[in-house]
Amino acid sequence: MTRALITGISGQDGTYLAELLAARGYEVSGLVRRTYAPENDVVRHLVPGVRLLEGNLCDTRSLIGVLDAVQPDEVYNLAAFSEVGRSWEQAELAGDVSGLGVLRLLDALRVHTSGEMARVRVYQASSSEMFGLARETPQTEMTAFHPRSPYGTAKAFAHHTAVNYRESYGAFTACGILYNHESPRRRPNFVTRKISLGVAAISLGQADHLTLGNLDVRRDWGHAADYVDAMWRMLQHDEPGDYVIATGTTHSLRELLSCAFACIGVDDWTPHVRQDPSLLRPADVSVLTGDPTKAREVLGWTPTRDFDAIVREMVEHDVAYLRRTADLG
């Protein structure tokens, strides 16, 4: 039985990945900061038999202990300070967790394997935010990085660190440069889920508007369940490498709003959306579009859900969720 360790297992990607690996017969373990945290109950419900161990990307000793306990064949590093907007407010923490945390994890793995790093395959969650002020569109694995946030800067450091360990120590480190990917499991502090919950609340008469920041950004949006499949494929390939994981199609936040409100029968969403200047970022990324050619040709990966289907799934889920919550209340 293949043993896998997932950091960030209680997040959106972590739960989908844990389900995928369990369905493929893996023994799945997860790194969590506290085993008694409420979000861990969701993981245990979705993946019965999952093993959760306490550890922290800010503590190398704890990482060594978890690796020794699990003896993993594959490690998926999904843990990060994941909120781009809040990374300006807590830039040092973002750098410590998302950047230096990867260095600590790889150093812990080097100790755990006594220097034979290649015998444990590692997936590193890189991000399209590393491209930031992109110098070309669409972006490929060869596009230069120009991050525009502390989050993107930390992710770029982590990415280069993973590549460096690959080249310096022979580590099997595969980096997935993932573009925005969503689902009903996305946490409410992310704009897509904020919109789906807001639209659902409006449809049920629980609210009359939602408040957002910059409506002019354009992103390449996919589904988290598709993207964790790409992660798994990277670690099954014979050679480690870097892959852009994207749909290749970009939509604006205004399009997302139109699609979300259409799900509840509202054609003109403008009366229901307010803009708050305080939600604007010090520096923003206007448009990002990924070229997934390498992932398609090398890994045989293609996304299975389109933009409209993703938005519809999220809105329908949140309408049912808020209605159920109201009934219980």
PDB file of N, CA, C and O in Angstrom, residues 272-312:
ATOM      1  N   HIS A 272     -27.244  44.780  -6.805  1.00  0.00           N
ATOM      2  CA  HIS A 272     -26.969  43.922  -5.649  1.00  0.00           C
ATOM      3  C   HIS A 272     -25.493  43.873  -5.256  1.00  0.00           C
ATOM      4  O   HIS A 272     -25.131  43.164  -4.321  1.00  0.00           O
ATOM      5  N   VAL A 273     -24.643  44.625  -5.969  1.00  0.00           N
ATOM      6  CA  VAL A 273     -23.202  44.574  -5.694  1.00  0.00           C
ATOM      7  C   VAL A 273     -22.680  45.971  -5.392  1.00  0.00           C
ATOM      8  O   VAL A 273     -22.904  46.913  -6.163  1.00  0.00           O
ATOM      9  N   ARG A 274     -22.004  46.103  -4.288  1.00  0.00           N
ATOM     10  CA  ARG A 274     -21.371  47.363  -3.909  1.00  0.00           C
ATOM     11  C   ARG A 274     -19.864  47.176  -3.882  1.00  0.00           C
ATOM     12  O   ARG A 274     -19.372  46.086  -3.595  1.00  0.00           O
ATOM     13  N   GLN A 275     -19.144  48.246  -4.185  1.00  0.00           N
ATOM     14  CA  GLN A 275     -17.684  48.206  -4.145  1.00  0.00           C
ATOM     15  C   GLN A 275     -17.172  49.009  -2.962  1.00  0.00           C
ATOM     16  O   GLN A 275     -17.669  50.105  -2.676  1.00  0.00           O
ATOM     17  N   ASP A 276     -16.182  48.436  -2.286  1.00  0.00           N
ATOM     18  CA  ASP A 276     -15.589  49.073  -1.117  1.00  0.00           C
ATOM     19  C   ASP A 276     -14.104  49.285  -1.387  1.00  0.00           C
ATOM     20  O   ASP A 276     -13.350  48.318  -1.545  1.00  0.00           O
ATOM     21  N   PRO A 277     -13.649  50.546  -1.477  1.00  0.00           N
ATOM     22  CA  PRO A 277     -12.228  50.821  -1.753  1.00  0.00           C
ATOM     23  C   PRO A 277     -11.279  50.187  -0.749  1.00  0.00           C
ATOM     24  O   PRO A 277     -10.128  49.894  -1.074  1.00  0.00           O
ATOM     25  N   SER A 278     -11.748  49.950   0.477  1.00  0.00           N
ATOM     26  CA  SER A 278     -10.869  49.351   1.481  1.00  0.00           C
ATOM     27  C   SER A 278     -10.513  47.907   1.145  1.00  0.00           C
ATOM     28  O   SER A 278      -9.567  47.348   1.714  1.00  0.00           O
ATOM     29  N   LEU A 279     -11.254  47.294   0.229  1.00  0.00           N
ATOM     30  CA  LEU A 279     -10.984  45.912  -0.164  1.00  0.00           C
ATOM     31  C   LEU A 279      -9.997  45.812  -1.326  1.00  0.00           C
ATOM     32  O   LEU A 279      -9.637  44.711  -1.741  1.00  0.00           O
ATOM     33  N   LEU A 280      -9.592  46.965  -1.847  1.00  0.00           N
ATOM     34  CA  LEU A 280      -8.611  46.958  -2.935  1.00  0.00           C
ATOM     35  C   LEU A 280      -7.224  46.636  -2.384  1.00  0.00           C
ATOM     36  O   LEU A 280      -6.868  47.045  -1.274  1.00  0.00           O
ATOM     37  N   ARG A 281      -6.420  45.936  -3.163  1.00  0.00           N
ATOM     38  CA  ARG A 281      -5.080  45.547  -2.733  1.00  0.00           C
ATOM     39  C   ARG A 281      -4.063  46.632  -3.095  1.00  0.00           C
ATOM     40  O   ARG A 281      -4.262  47.364  -4.077  1.00  0.00           O
ATOM     41  N   PRO A 282      -2.959  46.718  -2.353  1.00  0.00           N
ATOM     42  CA  PRO A 282      -1.923  47.702  -2.677  1.00  0.00           C
ATOM     43  C   PRO A 282      -1.391  47.544  -4.099  1.00  0.00           C
ATOM     44  O   PRO A 282      -1.052  48.520  -4.758  1.00  0.00           O
ATOM     45  N   ALA A 283      -1.282  46.325  -4.562  1.00  0.00           N
ATOM     46  CA  ALA A 283      -0.895  46.034  -5.949  1.00  0.00           C
ATOM     47  C   ALA A 283      -1.681  44.811  -6.375  1.00  0.00           C
ATOM     48  O   ALA A 283      -1.738  43.820  -5.644  1.00  0.00           O
ATOM     49  N   ASP A 284      -2.320  44.894  -7.530  1.00  0.00           N
ATOM     50  CA  ASP A 284      -3.156  43.785  -7.962  1.00  0.00           C
ATOM     51  C   ASP A 284      -2.654  43.233  -9.286  1.00  0.00           C
ATOM     52  O   ASP A 284      -1.857  43.865  -9.983  1.00  0.00           O
ATOM     53  N   VAL A 285      -3.149  42.058  -9.620  1.00  0.00           N
ATOM     54  CA  VAL A 285      -2.830  41.410 -10.889  1.00  0.00           C
ATOM     55  C   VAL A 285      -4.083  41.476 -11.734  1.00  0.00           C
ATOM     56  O   VAL A 285      -5.123  40.942 -11.352  1.00  0.00           O
ATOM     57  N   SER A 286      -4.010  42.139 -12.880  1.00  0.00           N
ATOM     58  CA  SER A 286      -5.222  42.375 -13.665  1.00  0.00           C
ATOM     59  C   SER A 286      -5.703  41.126 -14.394  1.00  0.00           C
ATOM     60  O   SER A 286      -6.899  40.843 -14.447  1.00  0.00           O
ATOM     61  N   VAL A 287      -4.782  40.351 -14.968  1.00  0.00           N
ATOM     62  CA  VAL A 287      -5.203  39.183 -15.745  1.00  0.00           C
ATOM     63  C   VAL A 287      -4.138  38.096 -15.686  1.00  0.00           C
ATOM     64  O   VAL A 287      -2.934  38.395 -15.729  1.00  0.00           O
ATOM     65  N   LEU A 288      -4.576  36.862 -15.565  1.00  0.00           N
ATOM     66  CA  LEU A 288      -3.684  35.709 -15.605  1.00  0.00           C
ATOM     67  C   LEU A 288      -4.356  34.606 -16.425  1.00  0.00           C
ATOM     68  O   LEU A 288      -5.524  34.285 -16.195  1.00  0.00           O
ATOM     69  N   THR A 289      -3.608  34.053 -17.358  1.00  0.00           N
ATOM     70  CA  THR A 289      -4.108  32.962 -18.196  1.00  0.00           C
ATOM     71  C   THR A 289      -3.003  31.933 -18.355  1.00  0.00           C
ATOM     72  O   THR A 289      -1.887  32.274 -18.749  1.00  0.00           O
ATOM     73  N   GLY A 290      -3.287  30.689 -18.041  1.00  0.00           N
ATOM     74  CA  GLY A 290      -2.271  29.647 -18.118  1.00  0.00           C
ATOM     75  C   GLY A 290      -2.338  28.843 -19.402  1.00  0.00           C
ATOM     76  O   GLY A 290      -3.405  28.677 -19.991  1.00  0.00           O
ATOM     77  N   ASP A 291      -1.192  28.327 -19.818  1.00  0.00           N
ATOM     78  CA  ASP A 291      -1.102  27.428 -20.978  1.00  0.00           C
ATOM     79  C   ASP A 291      -0.815  26.023 -20.458  1.00  0.00           C
ATOM     80  O   ASP A 291       0.320  25.707 -20.088  1.00  0.00           O
ATOM     81  N   PRO A 292      -1.827  25.129 -20.430  1.00  0.00           N
ATOM     82  CA  PRO A 292      -1.639  23.792 -19.853  1.00  0.00           C
ATOM     83  C   PRO A 292      -1.135  22.757 -20.851  1.00  0.00           C
ATOM     84  O   PRO A 292      -1.298  21.557 -20.625  1.00  0.00           O
ATOM     85  N   THR A 293      -0.493  23.198 -21.942  1.00  0.00           N
ATOM     86  CA  THR A 293      -0.062  22.270 -22.991  1.00  0.00           C
ATOM     87  C   THR A 293       0.836  21.170 -22.453  1.00  0.00           C
ATOM     88  O   THR A 293       0.669  19.982 -22.776  1.00  0.00           O
ATOM     89  N   LYS A 294       1.818  21.522 -21.635  1.00  0.00           N
ATOM     90  CA  LYS A 294       2.752  20.519 -21.124  1.00  0.00           C
ATOM     91  C   LYS A 294       2.031  19.471 -20.285  1.00  0.00           C
ATOM     92  O   LYS A 294       2.283  18.261 -20.413  1.00  0.00           O
ATOM     93  N   ALA A 295       1.119  19.912 -19.417  1.00  0.00           N
ATOM     94  CA  ALA A 295       0.373  18.968 -18.583  1.00  0.00           C
ATOM     95  C   ALA A 295      -0.470  18.034 -19.447  1.00  0.00           C
ATOM     96  O   ALA A 295      -0.595  16.834 -19.150  1.00  0.00           O
ATOM     97  N   ARG A 296      -1.033  18.559 -20.503  1.00  0.00           N
ATOM     98  CA  ARG A 296      -1.847  17.729 -21.396  1.00  0.00           C
ATOM     99  C   ARG A 296      -0.985  16.713 -22.140  1.00  0.00           C
ATOM    100  O   ARG A 296      -1.324  15.520 -22.216  1.00  0.00           O
ATOM    101  N   GLU A 297       0.144  17.164 -22.664  1.00  0.00           N
ATOM    102  CA  GLU A 297       0.967  16.291 -23.486  1.00  0.00           C
ATOM    103  C   GLU A 297       1.799  15.299 -22.674  1.00  0.00           C
ATOM    104  O   GLU A 297       1.983  14.151 -23.099  1.00  0.00           O
ATOM    105  N   VAL A 298       2.288  15.711 -21.512  1.00  0.00           N
ATOM    106  CA  VAL A 298       3.160  14.842 -20.715  1.00  0.00           C
ATOM    107  C   VAL A 298       2.373  13.986 -19.726  1.00  0.00           C
ATOM    108  O   VAL A 298       2.654  12.791 -19.548  1.00  0.00           O
ATOM    109  N   LEU A 299       1.376  14.587 -19.078  1.00  0.00           N
ATOM    110  CA  LEU A 299       0.630  13.890 -18.029  1.00  0.00           C
ATOM    111  C   LEU A 299      -0.699  13.329 -18.503  1.00  0.00           C
ATOM    112  O   LEU A 299      -1.333  12.542 -17.794  1.00  0.00           O
ATOM    113  N   GLY A 300      -1.145  13.761 -19.676  1.00  0.00           N
ATOM    114  CA  GLY A 300      -2.450  13.339 -20.153  1.00  0.00           C
ATOM    115  C   GLY A 300      -3.590  13.969 -19.372  1.00  0.00           C
ATOM    116  O   GLY A 300      -4.693  13.425 -19.294  1.00  0.00           O
ATOM    117  N   TRP A 301      -3.330  15.153 -18.799  1.00  0.00           N
ATOM    118  CA  TRP A 301      -4.329  15.817 -17.953  1.00  0.00           C
ATOM    119  C   TRP A 301      -5.103  16.866 -18.725  1.00  0.00           C
ATOM    120  O   TRP A 301      -4.525  17.674 -19.471  1.00  0.00           O
ATOM    121  N   THR A 302      -6.416  16.876 -18.552  1.00  0.00           N
ATOM    122  CA  THR A 302      -7.265  17.947 -19.079  1.00  0.00           C
ATOM    123  C   THR A 302      -8.371  18.220 -18.062  1.00  0.00           C
ATOM    124  O   THR A 302      -8.835  17.297 -17.379  1.00  0.00           O
ATOM    125  N   PRO A 303      -8.810  19.457 -17.934  1.00  0.00           N
ATOM    126  CA  PRO A 303      -9.909  19.760 -17.015  1.00  0.00           C
ATOM    127  C   PRO A 303     -11.216  19.166 -17.530  1.00  0.00           C
ATOM    128  O   PRO A 303     -11.436  19.063 -18.738  1.00  0.00           O
ATOM    129  N   THR A 304     -12.094  18.779 -16.612  1.00  0.00           N
ATOM    130  CA  THR A 304     -13.359  18.152 -16.997  1.00  0.00           C
ATOM    131  C   THR A 304     -14.569  19.044 -16.758  1.00  0.00           C
ATOM    132  O   THR A 304     -15.673  18.700 -17.178  1.00  0.00           O
ATOM    133  N   ARG A 305     -14.392  20.176 -16.070  1.00  0.00           N
ATOM    134  CA  ARG A 305     -15.521  21.061 -15.758  1.00  0.00           C
ATOM    135  C   ARG A 305     -15.249  22.449 -16.310  1.00  0.00           C
ATOM    136  O   ARG A 305     -14.146  22.960 -16.188  1.00  0.00           O
ATOM    137  N   ASP A 306     -16.271  23.071 -16.900  1.00  0.00           N
ATOM    138  CA  ASP A 306     -16.083  24.413 -17.434  1.00  0.00           C
ATOM    139  C   ASP A 306     -16.532  25.464 -16.418  1.00  0.00           C
ATOM    140  O   ASP A 306     -17.071  25.149 -15.352  1.00  0.00           O
ATOM    141  N   PHE A 307     -16.284  26.702 -16.766  1.00  0.00           N
ATOM    142  CA  PHE A 307     -16.529  27.834 -15.869  1.00  0.00           C
ATOM    143  C   PHE A 307     -17.978  27.887 -15.395  1.00  0.00           C
ATOM    144  O   PHE A 307     -18.245  27.987 -14.187  1.00  0.00           O
ATOM    145  N   ASP A 308     -18.932  27.818 -16.325  1.00  0.00           N
ATOM    146  CA  ASP A 308     -20.341  27.907 -15.951  1.00  0.00           C
ATOM    147  C   ASP A 308     -20.745  26.797 -14.993  1.00  0.00           C
ATOM    148  O   ASP A 308     -21.493  27.032 -14.036  1.00  0.00           O
ATOM    149  N   ALA A 309     -20.250  25.588 -15.240  1.00  0.00           N
ATOM    150  CA  ALA A 309     -20.609  24.455 -14.381  1.00  0.00           C
ATOM    151  C   ALA A 309     -20.058  24.640 -12.969  1.00  0.00           C
ATOM    152  O   ALA A 309     -20.728  24.291 -11.989  1.00  0.00           O
ATOM    153  N   ILE A 310     -18.853  25.191 -12.859  1.00  0.00           N
ATOM    154  CA  ILE A 310     -18.242  25.417 -11.542  1.00  0.00           C
ATOM    155  C   ILE A 310     -19.053  26.436 -10.747  1.00  0.00           C
ATOM    156  O   ILE A 310     -19.381  26.221  -9.570  1.00  0.00           O
ATOM    157  N   VAL A 311     -19.390  27.553 -11.384  1.00  0.00           N
ATOM    158  CA  VAL A 311     -20.152  28.602 -10.695  1.00  0.00           C
ATOM    159  C   VAL A 311     -21.525  28.080 -10.299  1.00  0.00           C
ATOM    160  O   VAL A 311     -21.993  28.297  -9.175  1.00  0.00           O
ATOM    161  N   ARG A 312     -22.170  27.366 -11.206  1.00  0.00           N
ATOM    162  CA  ARG A 312     -23.502  26.823 -10.912  1.00  0.00           C
ATOM    163  C   ARG A 312     -23.460  25.842  -9.735  1.00  0.00           C
ATOM    164  O   ARG A 312     -24.314  25.880  -8.842  1.00  0.00           O
TER     165      ARG A 312
END
